[in-house]
Coordinates of C-alpha atoms in Angstrom, one line a residue:
M1 CA 15.4 -13.5 32.1
T2 CA 17.6 -13.0 29.0
I3 CA 14.9 -12.7 26.3
P4 CA 12.9 -9.5 25.8
L5 CA 9.6 -9.6 27.6
R6 CA 6.4 -8.6 26.0
S7 CA 5.2 -7.3 29.3
D8 CA 8.0 -4.7 29.3
S9 CA 5.9 -2.6 26.9
L10 CA 3.2 -2.5 29.6
K11 CA 5.4 -1.8 32.6
K12 CA 8.8 -0.3 31.8
G13 CA 9.7 3.4 31.7
V14 CA 8.5 6.6 33.2
E15 CA 5.6 6.8 30.8
R16 CA 4.2 3.5 32.2
A17 CA 3.9 4.8 35.8
P18 CA 0.0 4.8 35.4
H19 CA 0.2 1.2 34.3
R20 CA 2.3 0.2 37.3
S21 CA -0.1 2.1 39.5
L22 CA -2.9 -0.1 38.3
L23 CA -0.8 -3.2 38.8
K24 CA -0.1 -2.1 42.3
A25 CA -3.8 -1.6 42.9
L26 CA -4.0 -5.4 42.4
G27 CA -1.6 -5.8 45.3
N28 CA 1.5 -6.5 43.3
T29 CA 4.9 -5.4 44.6
D30 CA 7.7 -3.8 42.6
E31 CA 9.4 -7.2 42.6
E32 CA 6.4 -9.0 41.2
I33 CA 5.9 -6.3 38.5
E34 CA 9.6 -6.8 37.5
R35 CA 9.1 -10.5 36.9
P36 CA 7.7 -12.1 33.7
F37 CA 3.9 -12.0 33.5
V38 CA 2.2 -15.4 33.0
G39 CA -1.5 -15.6 32.0
V40 CA -3.3 -18.4 33.8
V41 CA -6.3 -19.1 31.5
N42 CA -8.9 -21.0 33.5
S43 CA -12.3 -22.4 32.3
W44 CA -13.5 -22.9 35.8
N45 CA -17.2 -22.5 36.4
E46 CA -20.0 -23.9 38.7
F47 CA -22.0 -25.4 35.8
V48 CA -19.7 -28.1 34.5
P49 CA -18.5 -31.1 36.5
G50 CA -15.4 -31.2 34.4
H51 CA -14.6 -27.6 35.5
I52 CA -15.8 -27.5 39.1
H53 CA -12.3 -28.3 40.5
L54 CA -10.2 -26.1 38.2
D55 CA -9.9 -23.3 40.7
K56 CA -7.8 -25.7 42.8
I57 CA -5.7 -26.6 39.8
A58 CA -5.1 -23.0 39.1
E59 CA -3.8 -22.4 42.6
A60 CA -1.3 -25.1 42.1
V61 CA -0.3 -23.7 38.7
K62 CA 0.2 -20.2 40.2
A63 CA 2.2 -21.7 43.0
G64 CA 4.5 -23.3 40.5
I65 CA 4.9 -20.0 38.5
R66 CA 5.8 -18.1 41.7
L67 CA 8.3 -20.9 42.7
A68 CA 10.1 -20.5 39.4
G69 CA 10.2 -16.7 39.5
G70 CA 7.1 -15.5 37.5
T71 CA 4.0 -13.5 38.3
P72 CA 0.7 -15.2 37.5
F73 CA -2.5 -13.4 36.4
E74 CA -5.6 -15.6 36.3
F75 CA -8.7 -15.0 34.2
N76 CA -11.6 -17.2 33.0
T77 CA -13.1 -18.3 29.8
I78 CA -16.6 -19.6 29.2
G79 CA -17.3 -23.3 29.2
I80 CA -20.4 -25.2 28.1
C81 CA -21.2 -28.7 29.3
D82 CA -22.2 -30.8 26.3
G83 CA -24.0 -33.3 28.6
L84 CA -26.3 -30.5 30.0
A85 CA -26.8 -29.0 26.6
M86 CA -27.6 -32.3 25.0
G87 CA -31.0 -33.0 23.4
H88 CA -32.4 -29.5 23.2
E89 CA -31.7 -26.1 21.6
G90 CA -28.7 -25.5 24.0
M91 CA -26.6 -27.9 22.0
K92 CA -26.6 -25.5 19.1
Y93 CA -24.3 -23.3 21.1
S94 CA -21.7 -25.9 22.1
L95 CA -19.5 -26.1 19.0
P96 CA -19.8 -22.3 18.2
S97 CA -18.5 -21.6 21.7
R98 CA -15.1 -22.9 20.6
E99 CA -14.5 -19.8 18.5
V100 CA -15.6 -17.5 21.3
I101 CA -13.2 -19.1 23.7
A102 CA -10.3 -18.8 21.3
D103 CA -11.1 -15.2 20.6
S104 CA -11.6 -14.2 24.2
I105 CA -8.1 -15.7 25.2
E106 CA -6.5 -13.8 22.3
L107 CA -8.1 -10.6 23.5
M108 CA -7.1 -10.9 27.1
I109 CA -3.5 -12.1 26.4
Q110 CA -2.7 -9.6 23.7
A111 CA -4.3 -6.6 25.4
H112 CA -2.3 -7.3 28.6
R113 CA 0.9 -8.3 26.9
M114 CA 1.4 -11.6 28.8
D115 CA 4.8 -13.1 28.3
A116 CA 3.6 -16.7 28.5
M117 CA 0.5 -18.6 29.5
V118 CA -0.7 -21.8 31.2
L119 CA -4.1 -22.9 30.0
I120 CA -6.5 -25.0 32.2
P121 CA -9.4 -26.4 30.2
T122 CA -11.5 -29.5 30.4
C123 CA -14.4 -30.8 28.3
D124 CA -15.3 -31.0 24.7
K125 CA -15.1 -27.6 22.9
I126 CA -13.1 -25.9 25.7
V127 CA -9.8 -27.8 25.2
P128 CA -9.7 -27.2 21.4
G129 CA -10.7 -23.5 21.9
H130 CA -7.7 -23.1 24.2
L131 CA -5.4 -24.9 21.8
M132 CA -6.6 -22.7 18.9
A133 CA -5.8 -19.6 21.0
L134 CA -2.3 -20.7 22.0
A135 CA -1.5 -21.7 18.3
R136 CA -2.8 -18.3 17.2
I137 CA -1.0 -16.1 19.8
D138 CA 2.2 -18.2 19.7
I139 CA 3.9 -17.3 23.0
P140 CA 5.4 -20.0 25.4
S141 CA 2.4 -22.0 26.6
I142 CA 1.5 -25.2 28.5
V143 CA -1.9 -26.9 28.9
V144 CA -3.1 -28.6 32.1
T145 CA -6.2 -30.5 31.2
G146 CA -8.5 -31.0 34.3
G147 CA -8.6 -34.8 34.2
P148 CA -11.3 -37.5 33.9
M149 CA -14.1 -38.2 36.4
C150 CA -13.9 -41.5 38.3
Y151 CA -16.5 -43.9 37.0
G152 CA -19.5 -44.7 39.2
Y153 CA -20.8 -48.0 40.4
V154 CA -24.4 -49.2 40.0
G155 CA -24.8 -52.6 41.5
D156 CA -21.6 -54.4 40.7
E157 CA -20.9 -52.7 37.4
G158 CA -19.0 -49.6 36.5
A159 CA -21.2 -46.8 35.0
D160 CA -20.8 -43.4 33.4
L161 CA -22.9 -40.7 31.8
I162 CA -23.5 -42.8 28.7
S163 CA -25.0 -45.5 30.9
V164 CA -27.7 -43.0 31.9
F165 CA -28.4 -41.9 28.3
E166 CA -28.6 -45.6 27.2
G167 CA -30.8 -46.3 30.3
I168 CA -33.5 -44.2 28.8
G169 CA -33.9 -46.5 25.8
K170 CA -33.8 -49.5 28.1
F171 CA -36.5 -48.0 30.2
R172 CA -38.7 -47.4 27.2
E173 CA -38.2 -51.0 26.1
G174 CA -39.2 -52.2 29.6
K175 CA -35.7 -53.6 30.2
L176 CA -35.1 -51.2 33.1
S177 CA -37.5 -50.1 35.9
E178 CA -37.9 -46.4 36.9
E179 CA -36.1 -47.2 40.1
E180 CA -33.2 -48.7 38.3
L181 CA -33.0 -45.7 36.0
Q182 CA -33.0 -43.4 39.0
E183 CA -30.2 -45.5 40.5
L184 CA -28.2 -44.9 37.3
E185 CA -29.0 -41.2 37.6
N186 CA -27.8 -41.0 41.2
F187 CA -24.5 -43.0 40.9
A188 CA -23.2 -42.9 37.4
C189 CA -21.5 -39.5 37.6
C190 CA -19.7 -39.4 40.9
G191 CA -17.8 -36.1 41.1
A192 CA -15.4 -33.7 39.4
G193 CA -13.9 -34.4 36.1
S194 CA -14.7 -35.0 32.4
C195 CA -17.0 -38.0 31.8
A196 CA -15.3 -41.3 32.6
G197 CA -15.0 -42.9 29.1
L198 CA -13.0 -42.0 26.0
F199 CA -15.5 -39.4 24.9
T200 CA -14.6 -36.1 23.3
A201 CA -13.3 -34.3 26.4
N202 CA -10.8 -37.1 27.3
T203 CA -10.0 -37.7 23.7
M204 CA -9.0 -34.0 23.3
A205 CA -6.9 -34.2 26.5
C206 CA -5.1 -37.1 25.0
M207 CA -4.6 -35.2 21.8
T208 CA -3.1 -32.3 23.8
E209 CA -0.6 -34.6 25.4
A210 CA 0.1 -36.4 22.1
L211 CA 0.7 -33.0 20.4
G212 CA 3.3 -32.3 23.1
M213 CA 1.5 -29.4 24.7
S214 CA 1.0 -30.9 28.2
L215 CA 3.4 -32.8 30.5
P216 CA 3.5 -36.6 30.1
G217 CA 0.7 -38.3 32.0
C218 CA -1.5 -35.2 32.3
A219 CA -4.4 -36.4 30.0
T220 CA -5.3 -39.5 32.0
T221 CA -4.5 -38.3 35.5
H222 CA -7.9 -38.0 37.2
A223 CA -9.4 -34.9 38.5
V224 CA -9.4 -36.2 42.1
D225 CA -5.9 -37.6 42.0
A226 CA -3.2 -35.6 43.9
K227 CA -0.9 -36.4 41.0
K228 CA -3.0 -33.8 39.0
M229 CA -2.1 -31.1 41.5
R230 CA 1.6 -32.0 41.2
I231 CA 1.4 -31.9 37.4
A232 CA -0.3 -28.5 37.7
K233 CA 2.5 -27.2 40.0
R234 CA 5.2 -28.6 37.7
S235 CA 3.5 -27.1 34.7
G236 CA 3.6 -23.7 36.4
M237 CA 7.3 -24.2 37.0
K238 CA 8.0 -25.5 33.5
I239 CA 6.4 -22.5 31.8
M240 CA 9.2 -20.4 33.2
D241 CA 11.8 -22.8 31.8
I242 CA 10.3 -22.8 28.3
L243 CA 9.8 -19.0 28.5
G244 CA 13.5 -18.6 29.2
R245 CA 14.3 -20.8 26.2
N246 CA 11.6 -19.2 24.1
I247 CA 10.1 -22.5 23.0
L248 CA 6.9 -21.5 21.1
P249 CA 3.8 -23.5 20.2
S250 CA 4.6 -23.1 16.5
Q251 CA 7.8 -25.0 17.2
I252 CA 5.9 -27.8 18.9
L253 CA 2.7 -27.9 16.8
T254 CA 4.3 -29.0 13.5
Q255 CA 2.9 -31.2 10.7
E256 CA 4.8 -34.1 12.3
A257 CA 3.2 -33.5 15.7
F258 CA -0.3 -33.4 14.3
E259 CA 0.4 -36.7 12.5
N260 CA 1.6 -38.2 15.8
A261 CA -1.6 -37.0 17.5
I262 CA -3.8 -38.5 14.7
R263 CA -2.0 -41.8 15.1
I264 CA -2.6 -41.8 18.8
D265 CA -6.3 -40.9 18.2
M266 CA -6.6 -43.9 15.9
A267 CA -4.8 -46.2 18.3
I268 CA -7.0 -45.3 21.2
G269 CA -10.3 -45.2 19.2
G270 CA -11.0 -41.6 20.1
S271 CA -14.0 -39.4 19.3
T272 CA -14.9 -38.4 15.7
N273 CA -15.0 -34.8 16.9
T274 CA -11.2 -34.8 16.6
L275 CA -11.8 -34.5 12.8
L276 CA -13.3 -31.1 13.6
H277 CA -10.9 -29.9 16.2
L278 CA -7.4 -31.0 15.0
P279 CA -7.9 -29.3 11.6
A280 CA -9.2 -26.2 13.4
I281 CA -6.1 -26.0 15.6
A282 CA -3.8 -26.7 12.6
N283 CA -5.5 -24.0 10.6
E284 CA -4.3 -21.4 13.1
L285 CA -0.8 -22.3 12.1
G286 CA -1.4 -22.5 8.4
I287 CA -1.3 -26.3 8.4
K288 CA -3.9 -28.1 6.4
L289 CA -5.2 -31.4 7.7
E290 CA -7.3 -32.9 5.0
L291 CA -9.7 -35.7 5.8
G292 CA -7.6 -38.0 3.7
I293 CA -4.7 -37.7 6.1
F294 CA -6.9 -39.0 8.9
D295 CA -8.0 -42.0 6.8
R296 CA -4.5 -42.8 5.5
L297 CA -3.1 -42.8 9.1
S298 CA -6.1 -44.8 10.3
R299 CA -5.4 -47.5 7.7
E300 CA -1.8 -47.7 8.9
T301 CA -2.3 -47.6 12.7
P302 CA -3.8 -50.5 14.6
H303 CA -6.6 -49.9 17.2
L304 CA -5.0 -50.9 20.6
V305 CA -7.2 -49.4 23.3
N306 CA -10.9 -50.2 23.6
L307 CA -12.4 -47.8 26.2
R308 CA -16.0 -46.9 26.8
P309 CA -18.2 -46.4 24.8
G310 CA -16.8 -49.1 22.4
G311 CA -15.2 -51.3 25.0
K312 CA -15.5 -52.2 28.7
H313 CA -12.6 -50.2 30.1
F314 CA -12.8 -46.7 31.6
M315 CA -10.2 -43.8 31.6
L316 CA -9.1 -45.0 35.1
D317 CA -8.0 -48.3 33.6
F318 CA -6.2 -46.5 30.8
D319 CA -4.4 -44.3 33.3
R320 CA -3.3 -47.3 35.4
A321 CA -2.0 -48.9 32.2
G322 CA 0.3 -46.0 31.5
G323 CA -2.0 -43.7 29.4
V324 CA -0.8 -41.8 26.3
P325 CA 3.0 -42.5 26.8
A326 CA 2.3 -46.3 27.0
V327 CA 0.4 -46.2 23.7
M328 CA 3.2 -44.1 22.2
N329 CA 5.7 -46.8 23.3
R330 CA 3.6 -49.4 21.6
I331 CA 3.6 -47.6 18.2
K332 CA 6.8 -45.6 18.5
D333 CA 8.0 -47.0 15.2
L334 CA 5.1 -45.2 13.5
L335 CA 5.7 -41.9 15.2
N336 CA 7.9 -38.9 14.5
L337 CA 10.1 -39.1 17.6
D338 CA 12.2 -35.9 16.9
V339 CA 9.4 -33.5 17.6
I340 CA 9.9 -31.1 20.5
T341 CA 7.4 -31.0 23.5
V342 CA 6.7 -28.6 26.4
T343 CA 9.2 -30.7 28.5
G344 CA 11.9 -29.0 26.4
K345 CA 12.8 -32.5 25.3
S346 CA 12.1 -34.5 22.2
L347 CA 9.3 -37.1 22.2
K348 CA 12.0 -39.7 21.9
E349 CA 13.7 -38.5 25.1
N350 CA 10.3 -38.3 26.9
L351 CA 9.6 -41.9 26.0
E352 CA 13.0 -43.0 27.3
D353 CA 12.1 -41.5 30.6
F354 CA 8.7 -43.3 30.8
K355 CA 8.3 -46.3 33.0
I356 CA 5.2 -48.6 33.2
I357 CA 4.0 -48.7 36.8
N358 CA 1.4 -51.5 36.4
P359 CA 2.6 -54.0 33.8
S360 CA -0.3 -56.4 34.1
K361 CA -2.9 -53.7 33.7
N362 CA -0.8 -52.4 30.8
R363 CA -1.0 -55.7 28.9
E364 CA -4.8 -56.0 29.6
V365 CA -5.9 -52.5 28.5
I366 CA -3.3 -51.7 25.8
K367 CA -2.9 -54.3 23.1
T368 CA 0.2 -54.7 21.0
I369 CA 0.7 -54.0 17.3
N370 CA 0.8 -57.8 16.7
D371 CA -2.4 -58.4 18.7
P372 CA -4.6 -55.4 18.2
Y373 CA -8.3 -55.0 18.8
H374 CA -8.6 -54.0 15.1
R375 CA -6.1 -54.0 12.4
E376 CA -7.1 -50.4 11.4
G377 CA -7.5 -47.3 13.6
G378 CA -10.7 -46.2 15.4
I379 CA -12.0 -43.7 12.8
A380 CA -12.8 -44.1 9.1
V381 CA -13.5 -41.4 6.5
L382 CA -16.2 -42.3 3.9
F383 CA -16.8 -40.7 0.5
G384 CA -19.5 -41.3 -2.1
S385 CA -22.5 -39.9 -3.8
L386 CA -24.1 -39.0 -0.4
A387 CA -20.9 -37.4 0.9
P388 CA -18.8 -36.1 -1.9
M389 CA -16.6 -34.1 0.5
G390 CA -16.5 -36.8 3.2
A391 CA -18.2 -38.2 6.3
V392 CA -16.8 -39.8 9.4
V393 CA -17.6 -42.8 11.6
K394 CA -16.0 -44.4 14.7
Q395 CA -15.5 -47.8 13.1
S396 CA -14.1 -49.3 16.2
A397 CA -17.5 -48.9 17.9
V398 CA -19.5 -50.5 15.1
N399 CA -20.7 -54.1 15.3
E400 CA -19.0 -56.2 12.7
K401 CA -22.3 -57.1 10.9
M402 CA -23.1 -53.4 10.4
L403 CA -19.8 -52.5 8.8
V404 CA -21.5 -53.1 5.5
H405 CA -25.2 -52.2 5.3
K406 CA -27.8 -51.3 2.7
G407 CA -31.3 -50.1 3.7
P408 CA -34.1 -47.7 3.2
A409 CA -33.8 -44.1 4.3
R410 CA -36.0 -42.6 7.1
V411 CA -35.5 -38.9 6.7
F412 CA -35.9 -36.2 9.3
N413 CA -35.2 -32.5 9.1
S414 CA -34.2 -32.0 12.7
E415 CA -33.0 -34.0 15.7
E416 CA -36.3 -33.5 17.4
E417 CA -38.2 -35.2 14.6
A418 CA -35.9 -38.2 14.6
K419 CA -36.1 -38.5 18.4
N420 CA -39.8 -38.5 18.4
A421 CA -40.0 -41.2 15.7
I422 CA -37.5 -43.4 17.6
S423 CA -39.3 -43.0 20.9
N424 CA -42.6 -43.9 19.2
K425 CA -41.0 -47.1 17.8
E426 CA -41.4 -46.0 14.2
I427 CA -37.9 -47.1 13.2
K428 CA -37.6 -50.7 12.1
E429 CA -34.6 -53.1 11.7
G430 CA -32.6 -52.3 8.6
D431 CA -33.6 -48.7 8.4
V432 CA -31.1 -45.9 7.8
V433 CA -32.1 -42.9 9.8
V434 CA -31.1 -39.6 8.1
I435 CA -31.0 -36.4 10.2
R436 CA -30.2 -33.3 8.2
Y437 CA -30.2 -29.5 8.5
E438 CA -28.1 -30.0 11.6
G439 CA -24.7 -29.1 10.1
P440 CA -22.6 -26.1 11.1
K441 CA -24.7 -23.7 9.0
G442 CA -28.0 -25.5 9.0
G443 CA -28.3 -26.3 12.7
P444 CA -26.8 -23.9 13.1
G445 CA -24.0 -25.2 15.4
M446 CA -23.8 -28.8 14.3
R447 CA -25.5 -30.5 17.3
E448 CA -24.4 -33.8 18.7
M449 CA -27.0 -36.5 18.6
L450 CA -26.2 -38.5 21.8
E451 CA -29.8 -38.7 22.9
V452 CA -30.8 -40.2 19.6
T453 CA -28.0 -42.7 19.4
S454 CA -28.2 -43.7 23.0
T455 CA -31.9 -44.4 22.7
I456 CA -31.3 -46.6 19.7
V457 CA -28.7 -48.5 21.7
G458 CA -30.9 -48.8 24.7
M459 CA -33.7 -50.1 22.5
G460 CA -31.5 -52.8 21.1
L461 CA -31.4 -51.4 17.5
S462 CA -27.7 -50.5 17.2
D463 CA -26.9 -53.8 15.5
S464 CA -29.6 -53.3 12.8
V465 CA -30.2 -49.5 12.4
A466 CA -27.7 -47.0 10.9
L467 CA -27.7 -43.2 11.5
I468 CA -26.4 -40.6 9.1
T469 CA -26.3 -36.9 9.7
D470 CA -24.7 -33.6 8.6
G471 CA -24.5 -32.9 12.3
R472 CA -22.2 -34.8 14.6
F473 CA -22.1 -37.5 17.3
S474 CA -20.8 -37.4 20.8
G475 CA -17.6 -39.2 21.7
G476 CA -19.9 -41.3 23.8
T477 CA -21.7 -42.7 20.7
R478 CA -21.4 -46.3 19.6
G479 CA -22.9 -48.1 16.7
P480 CA -23.1 -47.4 12.9
C481 CA -23.4 -43.6 13.3
I482 CA -22.0 -41.6 10.4
G483 CA -21.6 -37.8 10.9
H484 CA -20.1 -34.7 9.4
V485 CA -21.7 -35.5 6.0
S486 CA -20.3 -32.8 3.6
P487 CA -21.6 -30.8 1.9
E488 CA -24.3 -30.3 4.5
A489 CA -28.0 -30.0 3.6
A490 CA -28.0 -26.2 4.1
E491 CA -25.4 -25.9 1.4
G492 CA -27.4 -28.0 -1.0
G493 CA -25.5 -31.2 -0.5
P494 CA -26.9 -34.6 -1.7
I495 CA -28.2 -35.3 1.8
S496 CA -30.8 -32.5 1.2
L497 CA -32.2 -34.6 -1.7
V498 CA -32.8 -37.9 0.1
E499 CA -36.4 -39.0 0.4
N500 CA -38.0 -41.7 2.5
G501 CA -37.5 -45.2 1.0
D502 CA -34.3 -44.2 -1.0
I503 CA -31.7 -47.0 -0.6
I504 CA -28.5 -46.0 1.1
E505 CA -25.3 -48.1 0.8
I506 CA -22.8 -48.1 3.7
D507 CA -19.5 -49.9 3.2
I508 CA -17.1 -48.9 6.0
P509 CA -14.2 -51.2 5.0
N510 CA -14.2 -49.8 1.5
R511 CA -14.9 -46.3 2.7
R512 CA -18.1 -45.8 0.7
L513 CA -21.3 -43.9 1.5
N514 CA -23.7 -43.8 -1.5
L515 CA -27.3 -42.8 -2.2
L516 CA -28.5 -45.3 -4.8
V517 CA -30.8 -42.9 -6.7
G518 CA -30.2 -41.8 -10.3
E519 CA -28.8 -38.4 -10.9
D520 CA -31.7 -37.4 -13.1
I521 CA -34.1 -38.1 -10.3
L522 CA -32.0 -36.1 -7.8
E523 CA -31.8 -33.2 -10.2
N524 CA -35.7 -33.0 -10.2
R525 CA -35.6 -32.8 -6.4
R526 CA -33.4 -29.7 -6.1
R527 CA -34.7 -27.5 -3.4
K528 CA -34.9 -23.7 -3.0
E529 CA -32.2 -21.9 -1.2
F530 CA -31.9 -22.8 2.5
K531 CA -33.5 -20.3 4.9
P532 CA -31.7 -19.9 8.2
K533 CA -33.5 -21.1 11.3
I534 CA -32.1 -18.4 13.6
K535 CA -32.4 -14.7 12.6
K536 CA -30.3 -12.9 15.2
G537 CA -27.6 -13.2 17.8
Y538 CA -24.3 -15.0 17.8
L539 CA -25.7 -18.1 16.0
R540 CA -26.9 -16.0 13.1
R541 CA -23.4 -14.6 12.7
Y542 CA -21.9 -18.0 13.2
S543 CA -24.0 -19.6 10.4
R544 CA -22.9 -16.9 8.0
E545 CA -19.2 -17.3 8.7
V546 CA -18.6 -21.0 9.5
S547 CA -17.0 -23.4 7.0
S548 CA -18.2 -26.9 6.3
A549 CA -17.4 -29.8 8.6
D550 CA -14.7 -31.3 6.3
K551 CA -12.7 -28.0 6.8
G552 CA -13.1 -28.2 10.7
A553 CA -16.1 -25.9 10.9
V554 CA -13.8 -22.8 11.2
F555 CA -14.5 -19.2 10.4

């Protein structure tokens, strides 16, 4: 190895004999201590289906590192399952865990002077937490995302976790029996991997690949596919190559790479949570991704892939169609092709190496620029008197007749209040449900509202009822659901002033979100200073330090 090794400060010289003694206590030989040290950062745990198999992937990564002449050291991060945390107080801890994950990786890697690292995350906040850490630490790094779950079958139809959430609303409407709901419960989620549609976990895996931080094909290769183990092994080998060439994340994660990722996000119709995570990752590198960049690129980039929850296809279909590289090929004239990736090659060179294995599936799942699902990308950013600093919506998952809507507000100060009203059938066609004090500070933690949105869909109201919140929505959400309203209610934003019956105007094509109430009336409604809901612990510290959603909810 020709470049200086960070680990030399830990292991070289007479004065480091105690350190080498501790390394030998781990069973390392002199030869292993002499080699470069590679951190294997694993979010494996026994609580999250997306993580349950990551111990096997880590073994493949470590084998690859050893094959290429490195010494791996594995350690774990925490990982919260958004599905299990959904609909109760636990969801307040999901987004805040992103910062803990990034900090814990920094602490471990910097304290032990690792020379490089391979990161193995899956699921919603874990992938961006790992990416934030590698951007911050800036040593040679590769990410191996754990892969999607295969979709389940209920009767003759494919099913996933969202099928179960929406099944609750159908059950309450009498459209589904208790036995049918239990069948969904038993068969929709059928094993290891991140949930089977293009929800936040799989969106962020696609973003990782689009950014150039994982090997081509990694994002869509499924958890149970042997190809995932081969990608893991090759990633372990590749990390030694890019360490030798000193290719750093800061050389890969450029402004141009982030713009590529945003375009891919728009082309595949990914989760609105990317508007929290990509700016947070970029922030670690001193790159500012304003909401306006997302909207500009969305207007320029057609929506080519319509996966669950907006469409009928699953991640398995997307993988068979060629995954992220196939989409990149479709829109390559819009991409910055000279960016470097963890392959050591440019994106242009990577795409020249790409071959479509299943052409018929490719044409069915991935549309062309001349024949897209939608002329614009999957996400729109709205501004107006209700959201002066912005709000976001997955426009590709909104029924055409709800792209423009005007209706009376039904206001709730928590997710629980809204959920009860919806379950009790208090929401009527045409209503605009407003859920506030669920933002980064106000929640605290900016909860996802998947239970609320899925119940509305299941009850058949998604084509007539809109939802607006300073919280956020799951990547599995569909319908006119507008989140990230900024400033949030806890910061005195206009959403804190809305009252029942106020008329709200939504115009997604023209990017408007307005509260049709006079400024003089709003001024008379100004409330006292927000009082935090949680008085101690990590969430209290989080609520004091976190920025607004339009800035990525970063510290």
